[in-house]
Every structure is written in C-alpha cells, then in structure tokens.
Amino acid sequence: MTDLRLGALGFGLRGSLARIAHRPGRGSRVTVVAEHDPALRDRAADRIPGVRTVEDHRKVIDDPDVDAVLVLTPDHTHADIACAALRAGKPVFVEKPLDITIERCDLILRTAFETGTRLYVGHNMRHMPVIRQMRDLVLRGDIGTVRTVWVRHFVGYGGDWYFKDWHAERRCTTGLLLQKGAHDLDVLHWLAGGYAQQVQAFGDLMVYGGNPHRRSPGEPKSDDWYTEDGHWPPHTQRALNPVIDVEDVSIVNMRLDNGVLAAYQQCHFTPDYWRNYTVIGDAGRLENFGDGPGGVVKVWNSRRSGYRAQADAEYLIPDVEQDAEHGGADPLLIDEFLRFAREGGRTDTSPVAARMAVAAGFRATESLRGGGVPYEVPPLDAELAAYFERGQTR
C-alpha cells in the first residue's frame, strides 16, 4: 500500500498526532509541517525524521504532493484553515473542538458538503477503552433505557495545560466549557443517544483569576512550564498566560432531545485529573472509577439496596499496547482517519456530533455569563445532518 502523504498544520500540544501518523512504509507519512513558531518547527524536524517544515499553512494546502491534512492549530483558526483545505479537495482531520462558535462549525460542515471533500473530527475519547466499555454496556441494555447522565471532570493539571497559553483566552476558545468540555459533552451525547436541546449553566474564574504571577505579553512559556509532580496547590502556579478570562469552575444542566436529563461539572481546584461518568437507566446504573488502565466500570442492576461497594458486575478497563495518553485512543483515532481518508464510509467519530458538542458548550457559556438563564441549542440544518449521517455521500 502506497503511503498517504500527510501535511500537518500546527505542531503545538497536539503535534503528537502528527508523530503518531508518521508511519513510513506502513500506510502514511508526514511529509511537511506548517508552523509559525520557529522553535516548534525545529521540534517537528527533530521528532519526525525527514519532514520538511514551512511557516505558511497555505504552502501545505496547495502542495500537490500532499494527499490529506491534519489541522492541529489553535481552536479559533480551525474554520478558516479547514475550509481552505476542503476547497483544495484534500481530506481533512480537524482536532477537536471543531471551532469555537456554532456559526464557524456550520461553515466547516457546509463547505465539506458543497465540495464533497471528506471531513473528520478528532474526538479521540470515542476510542478510549473506558468510553467504549460504557457505550457497549449501554447498548447491550445492562441498565435499561438511559434516563440521566452525570459527568464530573476533575482537572488537576489545568493550571499547566490551560492557563499558560492561548487556552486561557476567550478570543481563542470561547471558554473551557467549550474547549475542554467538548470532549465530555460529545461522550455524554454518545452515551445518552441524543443531543442537548436546552442548557443552563453557572461558573466563575475562581482558581487562577486572582493569581498575579503572569508572563509579560509576548514572553514565551519556559521550558519547565509543566512538571508531573509540581505546581500544587493551584496558587503556587507561576508564569501564567498574560490574559486569563475563561472560567475554571463550571456546572451545566441539560435537557436532551430524547428527554434525557444530564449534568456536566468541570473543576480546576482538584489535585486529581480524571473523569467520572454516571449513567442511570430505568433498570440500573453504571459508573467508572478511574478512566484509564487499572480502573473499573461498575454496574448495579439486580435489586434495590443501600450503599453497595461491591457492584453486580465489574469490568476492568483494559490495558493498551501503546500511547498511554488518552488511554491509548490517539493511535486508534489516526487509524480511523487514515482509513476514512482513503476509502470513506462511516466512522465512530461524527462531524454532526462534534458540531453539537460545540453548540452545547457555546450556548452553556452564554448561559453561564448571562446569570444562568436557560438557552436553546440550535439543531444542525437537516440537509447537512442527513449528508453526514449517510457517511458523507449524496
């Protein structure tokens, strides 16, 4: 099989996906990386053997020797770059979230529809073993019909990953309820079998808003910006982004279009970093304890009782052979994109679902900043929804 020639646009935090996709002689290779930061261009050249680096993403999009592109740039740039690549006729991988507003997401989907070029969105959590395990249990009927879903997201490393660069700014993300929450909102929708129709939220900038230890505008992050054991408690963080105007504690209530009631909570105060999902059906409930290898998904469904630490069934979250990040999901995500770019067809990730996760997060952020007033989440245009549900065929 001839290698698919990939161009990577951006080589920041998700440059790891480009490294995973570089498989010379095994179906794909990254031939060129576009990155405006010279230090990151040097990093790409060091970590991807033989890769060419350029400063301008248009040189990659217009390159006849590039078969498909990976859009790994900051969130607010996704629509412009993805649409240019789609118009150039090159299959596009867009890192999640799809973009930072509903309108810009719809522009991407409309462009994919009008050009017929394949669009894939990198919601890697749909490939995480813990999520697949819970999804399988739901589909198997172990807890009956889903009635409500609760998600708690403990973000122990948030001060490192989200408050030392552009993630801390509304102009680049809308807010972490969208940027960070898009993962969980997508999973919540997938487990519940519906999309948010109405949202209501509260939140605040409680953890890092008062921290005065910020870099000067234009000053780059230091080499030790992240350490596994350091920077705790949160007030000990130093060299934060010059601008911080996104909330770091948020609570969202949702009514889905299939009647399911759901809630999502995100907190950056916590020392631990993981996600807890509780899915309750009309015949039982399931809950994960840990979200990676070594954790367990428990199901209670045999009888009524008081507290029972021992569930009716317990399922260990399996080990993975490679890439401990995201529970081994990233290589599986790239596998699916490469197959889709070559052959088309249905995928476990969904541009429609990606858009709906952004729509829920965007409207919830409006509610959060508007005093908790409920907001309606607009559905996607029916013609676009049908096109993508068919696997992007007319």
CSV table of C-alpha atoms in Angstrom, one decimal:
chain,number,residue,atom,x,y,z
A,1,MET,CA,0.0,0.0,0.0
A,2,THR,CA,1.4,3.4,-1.0
A,3,ASP,CA,1.8,5.7,1.9
A,4,LEU,CA,-0.7,8.5,2.2
A,5,ARG,CA,1.2,11.8,2.2
A,6,LEU,CA,0.1,14.0,5.1
A,7,GLY,CA,0.6,17.6,5.8
A,8,ALA,CA,0.4,18.7,9.5
A,9,LEU,CA,-0.8,22.3,10.2
A,10,GLY,CA,0.5,23.2,13.6
A,11,PHE,CA,2.9,21.4,15.9
A,12,GLY,CA,1.9,22.5,19.4
A,13,LEU,CA,0.4,20.4,22.1
A,14,ARG,CA,-1.3,18.1,19.6
A,15,GLY,CA,1.7,17.7,17.4
A,16,SER,CA,1.8,14.2,19.0
A,17,LEU,CA,-0.9,13.2,16.5
A,18,ALA,CA,1.4,14.1,13.6
A,19,ARG,CA,4.1,11.9,15.2
A,20,ILE,CA,1.6,9.0,15.5
A,21,ALA,CA,0.5,9.4,11.9
A,22,HIS,CA,4.1,9.2,10.6
A,23,ARG,CA,4.4,5.6,9.7
A,24,PRO,CA,6.7,5.3,6.6
A,25,GLY,CA,6.1,2.1,4.8
A,26,ARG,CA,3.0,1.3,6.9
A,27,GLY,CA,0.4,3.4,5.1
A,28,SER,CA,1.1,7.0,5.9
A,29,ARG,CA,3.9,9.5,6.4
A,30,VAL,CA,4.0,13.2,7.4
A,31,THR,CA,5.9,14.9,4.6
A,32,VAL,CA,5.6,18.5,5.7
A,33,VAL,CA,4.7,20.5,8.8
A,34,ALA,CA,3.5,24.2,8.7
A,35,GLU,CA,4.2,26.1,12.0
A,36,HIS,CA,4.7,29.8,12.5
A,37,ASP,CA,6.8,29.3,15.7
A,38,PRO,CA,10.5,28.5,14.7
A,39,ALA,CA,11.1,26.6,17.9
A,40,LEU,CA,8.2,24.3,17.1
A,41,ARG,CA,9.4,23.9,13.5
A,42,ASP,CA,12.7,22.8,14.9
A,43,ARG,CA,10.9,20.3,17.2
A,44,ALA,CA,9.0,18.9,14.3
A,45,ALA,CA,12.1,18.4,12.3
A,46,ASP,CA,13.7,16.7,15.2
A,47,ARG,CA,10.8,14.4,16.0
A,48,ILE,CA,9.6,13.4,12.5
A,49,PRO,CA,12.6,12.1,10.5
A,50,GLY,CA,12.9,13.6,7.0
A,51,VAL,CA,10.0,16.0,7.4
A,52,ARG,CA,10.0,19.4,5.6
A,53,THR,CA,8.9,22.4,7.6
A,54,VAL,CA,7.4,25.7,6.4
A,55,GLU,CA,5.9,28.7,8.0
A,56,ASP,CA,2.8,29.2,6.0
A,57,HIS,CA,-0.1,26.7,6.1
A,58,ARG,CA,-1.1,27.6,2.5
A,59,LYS,CA,2.1,26.1,1.2
A,60,VAL,CA,0.9,22.7,2.6
A,61,ILE,CA,-2.7,23.1,1.4
A,62,ASP,CA,-1.6,24.0,-2.1
A,63,ASP,CA,1.1,21.3,-2.3
A,64,PRO,CA,0.3,18.7,-5.0
A,65,ASP,CA,2.4,16.2,-3.1
A,66,VAL,CA,0.2,16.3,0.0
A,67,ASP,CA,-2.8,13.9,-0.1
A,68,ALA,CA,-4.5,14.9,3.2
A,69,VAL,CA,-4.0,17.4,6.0
A,70,LEU,CA,-4.1,17.4,9.8
A,71,VAL,CA,-5.4,20.7,11.3
A,72,LEU,CA,-3.7,20.9,14.7
A,73,THR,CA,-3.8,24.7,15.1
A,74,PRO,CA,-5.4,26.7,17.9
A,75,ASP,CA,-9.2,26.3,18.0
A,76,HIS,CA,-10.2,29.7,16.7
A,77,THR,CA,-8.3,29.1,13.4
A,78,HIS,CA,-9.9,25.8,12.5
A,79,ALA,CA,-12.7,27.0,10.3
A,80,ASP,CA,-10.5,29.2,8.0
A,81,ILE,CA,-7.8,26.6,7.6
A,82,ALA,CA,-10.1,23.6,7.3
A,83,CYS,CA,-12.3,25.3,4.7
A,84,ALA,CA,-9.3,26.2,2.6
A,85,ALA,CA,-8.1,22.5,2.7
A,86,LEU,CA,-11.6,21.2,1.9
A,87,ARG,CA,-11.9,23.6,-1.1
A,88,ALA,CA,-8.5,22.3,-2.2
A,89,GLY,CA,-10.0,18.8,-2.3
A,90,LYS,CA,-7.9,17.3,0.4
A,91,PRO,CA,-9.4,15.1,3.2
A,92,VAL,CA,-9.2,17.0,6.5
A,93,PHE,CA,-8.6,15.9,10.0
A,94,VAL,CA,-9.7,18.7,12.4
A,95,GLU,CA,-8.6,18.4,16.0
A,96,LYS,CA,-11.5,18.9,18.5
A,97,PRO,CA,-13.3,21.2,19.2
A,98,LEU,CA,-14.4,21.7,15.6
A,99,ASP,CA,-14.2,25.5,16.2
A,100,ILE,CA,-15.3,28.0,18.9
A,101,THR,CA,-18.7,29.2,17.6
A,102,ILE,CA,-21.7,27.5,16.2
A,103,GLU,CA,-21.6,29.5,13.0
A,104,ARG,CA,-18.0,28.6,12.3
A,105,CYS,CA,-18.7,24.9,12.8
A,106,ASP,CA,-21.6,25.1,10.4
A,107,LEU,CA,-19.4,26.8,7.9
A,108,ILE,CA,-16.9,23.9,8.0
A,109,LEU,CA,-19.8,21.3,7.6
A,110,ARG,CA,-21.4,23.3,4.8
A,111,THR,CA,-18.0,23.6,3.0
A,112,ALA,CA,-17.5,19.8,3.3
A,113,PHE,CA,-21.0,19.2,1.9
A,114,GLU,CA,-20.6,21.6,-1.0
A,115,THR,CA,-17.1,20.4,-2.0
A,116,GLY,CA,-17.7,16.7,-1.3
A,117,THR,CA,-14.3,16.6,0.4
A,118,ARG,CA,-14.0,14.2,3.4
A,119,LEU,CA,-14.1,15.8,6.8
A,120,TYR,CA,-13.1,14.0,10.0
A,121,VAL,CA,-13.1,15.5,13.6
A,122,GLY,CA,-10.6,14.2,16.2
A,123,HIS,CA,-12.9,13.4,19.1
A,124,ASN,CA,-10.4,10.8,20.4
A,125,MET,CA,-12.4,9.9,23.5
A,126,ARG,CA,-14.8,7.8,21.4
A,127,HIS,CA,-11.8,5.5,21.1
A,128,MET,CA,-10.9,5.4,24.8
A,129,PRO,CA,-11.3,1.9,26.3
A,130,VAL,CA,-13.4,3.2,29.2
A,131,ILE,CA,-15.8,5.0,27.0
A,132,ARG,CA,-16.1,2.1,24.6
A,133,GLN,CA,-16.8,-0.2,27.6
A,134,MET,CA,-19.5,2.0,28.9
A,135,ARG,CA,-21.1,2.5,25.5
A,136,ASP,CA,-21.1,-1.3,25.0
A,137,LEU,CA,-22.9,-1.8,28.3
A,138,VAL,CA,-25.5,0.8,27.5
A,139,LEU,CA,-26.2,-0.6,24.0
A,140,ARG,CA,-26.4,-4.1,25.5
A,141,GLY,CA,-29.1,-3.0,27.8
A,142,ASP,CA,-27.4,-3.7,31.1
A,143,ILE,CA,-29.0,-0.6,32.7
A,144,GLY,CA,-32.2,-0.4,30.6
A,145,THR,CA,-33.0,2.8,28.7
A,146,VAL,CA,-30.8,5.7,29.7
A,147,ARG,CA,-32.7,8.4,31.6
A,148,THR,CA,-29.9,10.6,33.0
A,149,VAL,CA,-26.2,11.1,32.8
A,150,TRP,CA,-23.8,12.9,35.2
A,151,VAL,CA,-20.3,13.8,34.4
A,152,ARG,CA,-17.7,15.2,36.8
A,153,HIS,CA,-14.4,16.3,35.3
A,154,PHE,CA,-11.5,16.8,37.8
A,155,VAL,CA,-8.8,18.9,36.1
A,156,GLY,CA,-5.8,18.6,38.3
A,157,TYR,CA,-3.3,19.8,35.7
A,158,GLY,CA,-5.5,22.6,34.4
A,159,GLY,CA,-3.1,25.3,35.5
A,160,ASP,CA,-0.4,23.9,33.4
A,161,TRP,CA,-2.3,22.8,30.3
A,162,TYR,CA,-5.0,25.6,30.0
A,163,PHE,CA,-3.7,28.7,31.8
A,164,LYS,CA,-0.2,29.1,30.4
A,165,ASP,CA,-1.1,29.8,26.8
A,166,TRP,CA,-3.9,30.7,24.4
A,167,HIS,CA,-6.4,28.3,26.1
A,168,ALA,CA,-6.9,30.9,28.8
A,169,GLU,CA,-8.3,33.5,26.4
A,170,ARG,CA,-11.9,33.8,25.3
A,171,ARG,CA,-10.9,35.1,21.9
A,172,CYS,CA,-9.2,31.7,21.2
A,173,THR,CA,-11.6,29.3,22.9
A,174,THR,CA,-14.9,31.0,23.8
A,175,GLY,CA,-14.3,29.2,27.2
A,176,LEU,CA,-13.1,26.0,28.7
A,177,LEU,CA,-16.7,24.8,29.0
A,178,LEU,CA,-16.4,24.6,25.2
A,179,GLN,CA,-12.7,23.9,24.6
A,180,LYS,CA,-12.2,21.4,27.4
A,181,GLY,CA,-15.8,20.4,27.8
A,182,ALA,CA,-16.4,19.5,24.1
A,183,HIS,CA,-14.8,16.1,24.9
A,184,ASP,CA,-17.2,15.3,27.7
A,185,LEU,CA,-20.3,16.8,26.0
A,186,ASP,CA,-19.6,14.6,23.0
A,187,VAL,CA,-19.2,11.5,25.1
A,188,LEU,CA,-22.3,12.4,27.1
A,189,HIS,CA,-24.3,12.8,23.9
A,190,TRP,CA,-23.0,9.4,22.7
A,191,LEU,CA,-23.8,7.5,25.9
A,192,ALA,CA,-27.3,9.1,26.1
A,193,GLY,CA,-28.2,8.7,22.4
A,194,GLY,CA,-29.3,12.3,22.0
A,195,TYR,CA,-28.1,15.9,21.7
A,196,ALA,CA,-28.5,18.8,24.1
A,197,GLN,CA,-31.6,20.8,23.3
A,198,GLN,CA,-31.6,23.2,26.3
A,199,VAL,CA,-28.8,24.2,28.6
A,200,GLN,CA,-28.4,26.2,31.8
A,201,ALA,CA,-25.1,26.9,33.4
A,202,PHE,CA,-23.2,28.7,36.3
A,203,GLY,CA,-19.5,29.2,36.6
A,204,ASP,CA,-16.7,31.5,37.7
A,205,LEU,CA,-13.0,32.3,37.4
A,206,MET,CA,-12.2,31.1,40.9
A,207,VAL,CA,-8.9,29.3,40.7
A,208,TYR,CA,-6.5,31.3,38.6
A,209,GLY,CA,-8.3,34.7,38.2
A,210,GLY,CA,-6.6,36.2,41.2
A,211,ASN,CA,-3.1,34.8,40.6
A,212,PRO,CA,-0.8,37.8,39.7
A,213,HIS,CA,2.1,35.7,38.5
A,214,ARG,CA,1.8,36.1,34.8
A,215,ARG,CA,4.2,36.3,31.9
A,216,SER,CA,4.7,39.6,30.1
A,217,PRO,CA,2.8,39.9,26.7
A,218,GLY,CA,4.9,38.1,24.1
A,219,GLU,CA,7.0,36.2,26.6
A,220,PRO,CA,7.1,32.5,25.7
A,221,LYS,CA,6.5,29.7,28.1
A,222,SER,CA,9.5,28.5,30.0
A,223,ASP,CA,10.9,25.0,29.4
A,224,ASP,CA,9.7,23.8,32.8
A,225,TRP,CA,6.1,25.0,32.3
A,226,TYR,CA,4.9,21.5,33.1
A,227,THR,CA,6.1,19.1,35.7
A,228,GLU,CA,4.3,15.9,36.7
A,229,ASP,CA,4.6,16.4,40.5
A,230,GLY,CA,5.0,20.2,40.8
A,231,HIS,CA,2.8,23.3,40.7
A,232,TRP,CA,0.5,22.3,43.5
A,233,PRO,CA,-1.7,23.7,45.1
A,234,PRO,CA,-3.1,25.9,42.4
A,235,HIS,CA,-1.9,29.2,44.0
A,236,THR,CA,1.7,28.1,43.5
A,237,GLN,CA,1.4,28.3,39.8
A,238,ARG,CA,3.8,30.8,38.2
A,239,ALA,CA,4.3,32.2,34.7
A,240,LEU,CA,0.6,32.0,33.7
A,241,ASN,CA,-0.7,33.5,30.5
A,242,PRO,CA,-0.8,37.3,30.4
A,243,VAL,CA,-4.6,37.2,29.7
A,244,ILE,CA,-6.9,34.9,31.7
A,245,ASP,CA,-10.6,35.5,31.1
A,246,VAL,CA,-12.1,32.0,30.9
A,247,GLU,CA,-13.9,30.3,33.8
A,248,ASP,CA,-12.2,27.5,35.7
A,249,VAL,CA,-15.2,26.1,37.6
A,250,SER,CA,-18.5,25.4,35.8
A,251,ILE,CA,-21.7,23.5,36.2
A,252,VAL,CA,-24.1,22.8,33.3
A,253,ASN,CA,-27.6,21.2,33.3
A,254,MET,CA,-29.0,19.9,30.1
A,255,ARG,CA,-32.2,18.5,28.6
A,256,LEU,CA,-31.5,16.4,25.5
A,257,ASP,CA,-33.7,16.0,22.5
A,258,ASN,CA,-34.7,12.4,23.6
A,259,GLY,CA,-35.8,13.5,27.0
A,260,VAL,CA,-32.6,12.5,28.9
A,261,LEU,CA,-31.6,14.9,31.7
A,262,ALA,CA,-27.8,15.4,32.1
A,263,ALA,CA,-25.3,17.4,34.0
A,264,TYR,CA,-21.6,18.3,33.5
A,265,GLN,CA,-19.2,19.7,36.0
A,266,GLN,CA,-15.6,20.9,35.5
A,267,CYS,CA,-13.3,22.0,38.3
A,268,HIS,CA,-9.6,23.1,38.2
A,269,PHE,CA,-9.2,23.2,42.0
A,270,THR,CA,-8.8,19.4,42.3
A,271,PRO,CA,-5.5,17.6,42.8
A,272,ASP,CA,-6.5,14.6,40.7
A,273,TYR,CA,-7.1,14.5,36.9
A,274,TRP,CA,-9.8,12.2,35.6
A,275,ARG,CA,-13.4,11.9,34.5
A,276,ASN,CA,-16.2,10.2,36.3
A,277,TYR,CA,-19.3,9.2,34.4
A,278,THR,CA,-22.6,8.0,36.0
A,279,VAL,CA,-25.2,6.7,33.6
A,280,ILE,CA,-28.6,5.9,35.0
A,281,GLY,CA,-31.2,3.9,33.1
A,282,ASP,CA,-34.6,2.6,34.1
A,283,ALA,CA,-33.2,-0.7,35.1
A,284,GLY,CA,-29.8,0.1,36.7
A,285,ARG,CA,-26.8,2.4,36.7
A,286,LEU,CA,-23.1,2.3,35.7
A,287,GLU,CA,-20.2,4.3,36.9
A,288,ASN,CA,-16.5,4.4,36.2
A,289,PHE,CA,-13.8,4.6,38.9
A,290,GLY,CA,-10.7,5.7,37.1
A,291,ASP,CA,-10.7,6.4,33.4
A,292,GLY,CA,-7.6,4.5,32.3
A,293,PRO,CA,-6.0,1.1,32.5
A,294,GLY,CA,-6.4,-0.3,36.1
A,295,GLY,CA,-9.7,1.5,36.6
A,296,VAL,CA,-13.1,-0.3,36.7
A,297,VAL,CA,-16.6,0.2,35.4
A,298,LYS,CA,-19.2,-0.9,37.9
A,299,VAL,CA,-22.9,-1.8,37.1
A,300,TRP,CA,-25.6,-2.0,39.7
A,301,ASN,CA,-28.8,-3.5,38.3
A,302,SER,CA,-30.1,-6.6,40.3
A,303,ARG,CA,-32.0,-5.1,43.3
A,304,ARG,CA,-32.7,-2.1,45.4
A,305,SER,CA,-30.4,-1.6,48.4
A,306,GLY,CA,-28.4,0.8,50.5
A,307,TYR,CA,-24.8,1.6,49.5
A,308,ARG,CA,-23.0,-1.4,48.0
A,309,ALA,CA,-19.3,-1.0,47.2
A,310,GLN,CA,-19.5,-4.4,45.5
A,311,ALA,CA,-21.4,-4.0,42.3
A,312,ASP,CA,-23.5,-6.6,40.5
A,313,ALA,CA,-20.9,-6.6,37.7
A,314,GLU,CA,-17.4,-5.1,37.4
A,315,TYR,CA,-15.4,-4.6,34.2
A,316,LEU,CA,-11.7,-3.7,34.4
A,317,ILE,CA,-10.6,-1.0,32.0
A,318,PRO,CA,-8.2,-2.9,29.7
A,319,ASP,CA,-4.5,-2.1,29.2
A,320,VAL,CA,-3.3,-0.7,25.9
A,321,GLU,CA,-0.2,-1.6,24.0
A,322,GLN,CA,0.9,1.9,23.1
A,323,ASP,CA,0.3,5.6,23.8
A,324,ALA,CA,-0.8,5.9,27.4
A,325,GLU,CA,-2.1,9.4,26.7
A,326,HIS,CA,-5.9,9.4,26.3
A,327,GLY,CA,-6.0,5.8,27.3
A,328,GLY,CA,-4.4,4.6,24.0
A,329,ALA,CA,-7.1,6.4,21.9
A,330,ASP,CA,-4.9,8.5,19.7
A,331,PRO,CA,-3.4,5.7,17.6
A,332,LEU,CA,-6.9,4.3,17.1
A,333,LEU,CA,-8.2,7.8,16.1
A,334,ILE,CA,-5.4,8.1,13.5
A,335,ASP,CA,-6.1,4.6,12.2
A,336,GLU,CA,-9.8,5.5,11.6
A,337,PHE,CA,-8.9,8.8,9.9
A,338,LEU,CA,-6.4,7.2,7.5
A,339,ARG,CA,-9.0,4.5,6.6
A,340,PHE,CA,-11.6,7.2,6.1
A,341,ALA,CA,-9.3,9.4,4.0
A,342,ARG,CA,-8.6,6.5,1.7
A,343,GLU,CA,-11.9,4.8,1.5
A,344,GLY,CA,-14.7,7.0,3.0
A,345,GLY,CA,-17.5,5.3,4.8
A,346,ARG,CA,-18.9,5.7,8.3
A,347,THR,CA,-16.8,6.5,11.3
A,348,ASP,CA,-17.2,6.3,15.1
A,349,THR,CA,-16.5,10.0,15.3
A,350,SER,CA,-19.1,12.3,13.8
A,351,PRO,CA,-18.9,15.9,12.4
A,352,VAL,CA,-22.5,16.3,13.4
A,353,ALA,CA,-21.8,15.2,17.0
A,354,ALA,CA,-18.7,17.5,17.0
A,355,ARG,CA,-20.8,20.4,16.0
A,356,MET,CA,-23.5,19.6,18.6
A,357,ALA,CA,-20.8,19.4,21.3
A,358,VAL,CA,-19.6,22.9,20.4
A,359,ALA,CA,-23.2,24.1,20.2
A,360,ALA,CA,-24.0,22.9,23.7
A,361,GLY,CA,-20.8,24.3,25.1
A,362,PHE,CA,-21.2,27.6,23.3
A,363,ARG,CA,-24.8,28.1,24.5
A,364,ALA,CA,-23.9,26.9,28.0
A,365,THR,CA,-21.1,29.5,28.1
A,366,GLU,CA,-23.7,32.2,27.1
A,367,SER,CA,-25.9,31.0,30.0
A,368,LEU,CA,-23.0,31.0,32.4
A,369,ARG,CA,-22.1,34.5,31.5
A,370,GLY,CA,-25.7,35.6,31.5
A,371,GLY,CA,-26.7,34.8,35.0
A,372,GLY,CA,-27.8,31.1,34.4
A,373,VAL,CA,-30.6,31.9,32.0
A,374,PRO,CA,-31.6,28.7,30.0
A,375,TYR,CA,-30.6,28.7,26.3
A,376,GLU,CA,-31.9,26.7,23.5
A,377,VAL,CA,-29.3,24.8,21.4
A,378,PRO,CA,-30.0,25.2,17.7
A,379,PRO,CA,-30.1,21.9,15.7
A,380,LEU,CA,-27.9,21.5,12.6
A,381,ASP,CA,-29.5,22.2,9.2
A,382,ALA,CA,-31.4,19.0,8.2
A,383,GLU,CA,-29.8,18.7,4.8
A,384,LEU,CA,-26.3,18.8,6.4
A,385,ALA,CA,-27.2,16.4,9.1
A,386,ALA,CA,-28.6,13.8,6.6
A,387,TYR,CA,-25.4,14.1,4.5
A,388,PHE,CA,-23.1,13.4,7.4
A,389,GLU,CA,-25.3,10.6,8.8
A,390,ARG,CA,-25.1,8.9,5.5
A,391,GLY,CA,-21.3,8.8,5.8
A,392,GLN,CA,-20.8,11.9,3.6
A,393,THR,CA,-22.4,10.6,0.5
A,394,ARG,CA,-25.1,12.2,-1.6
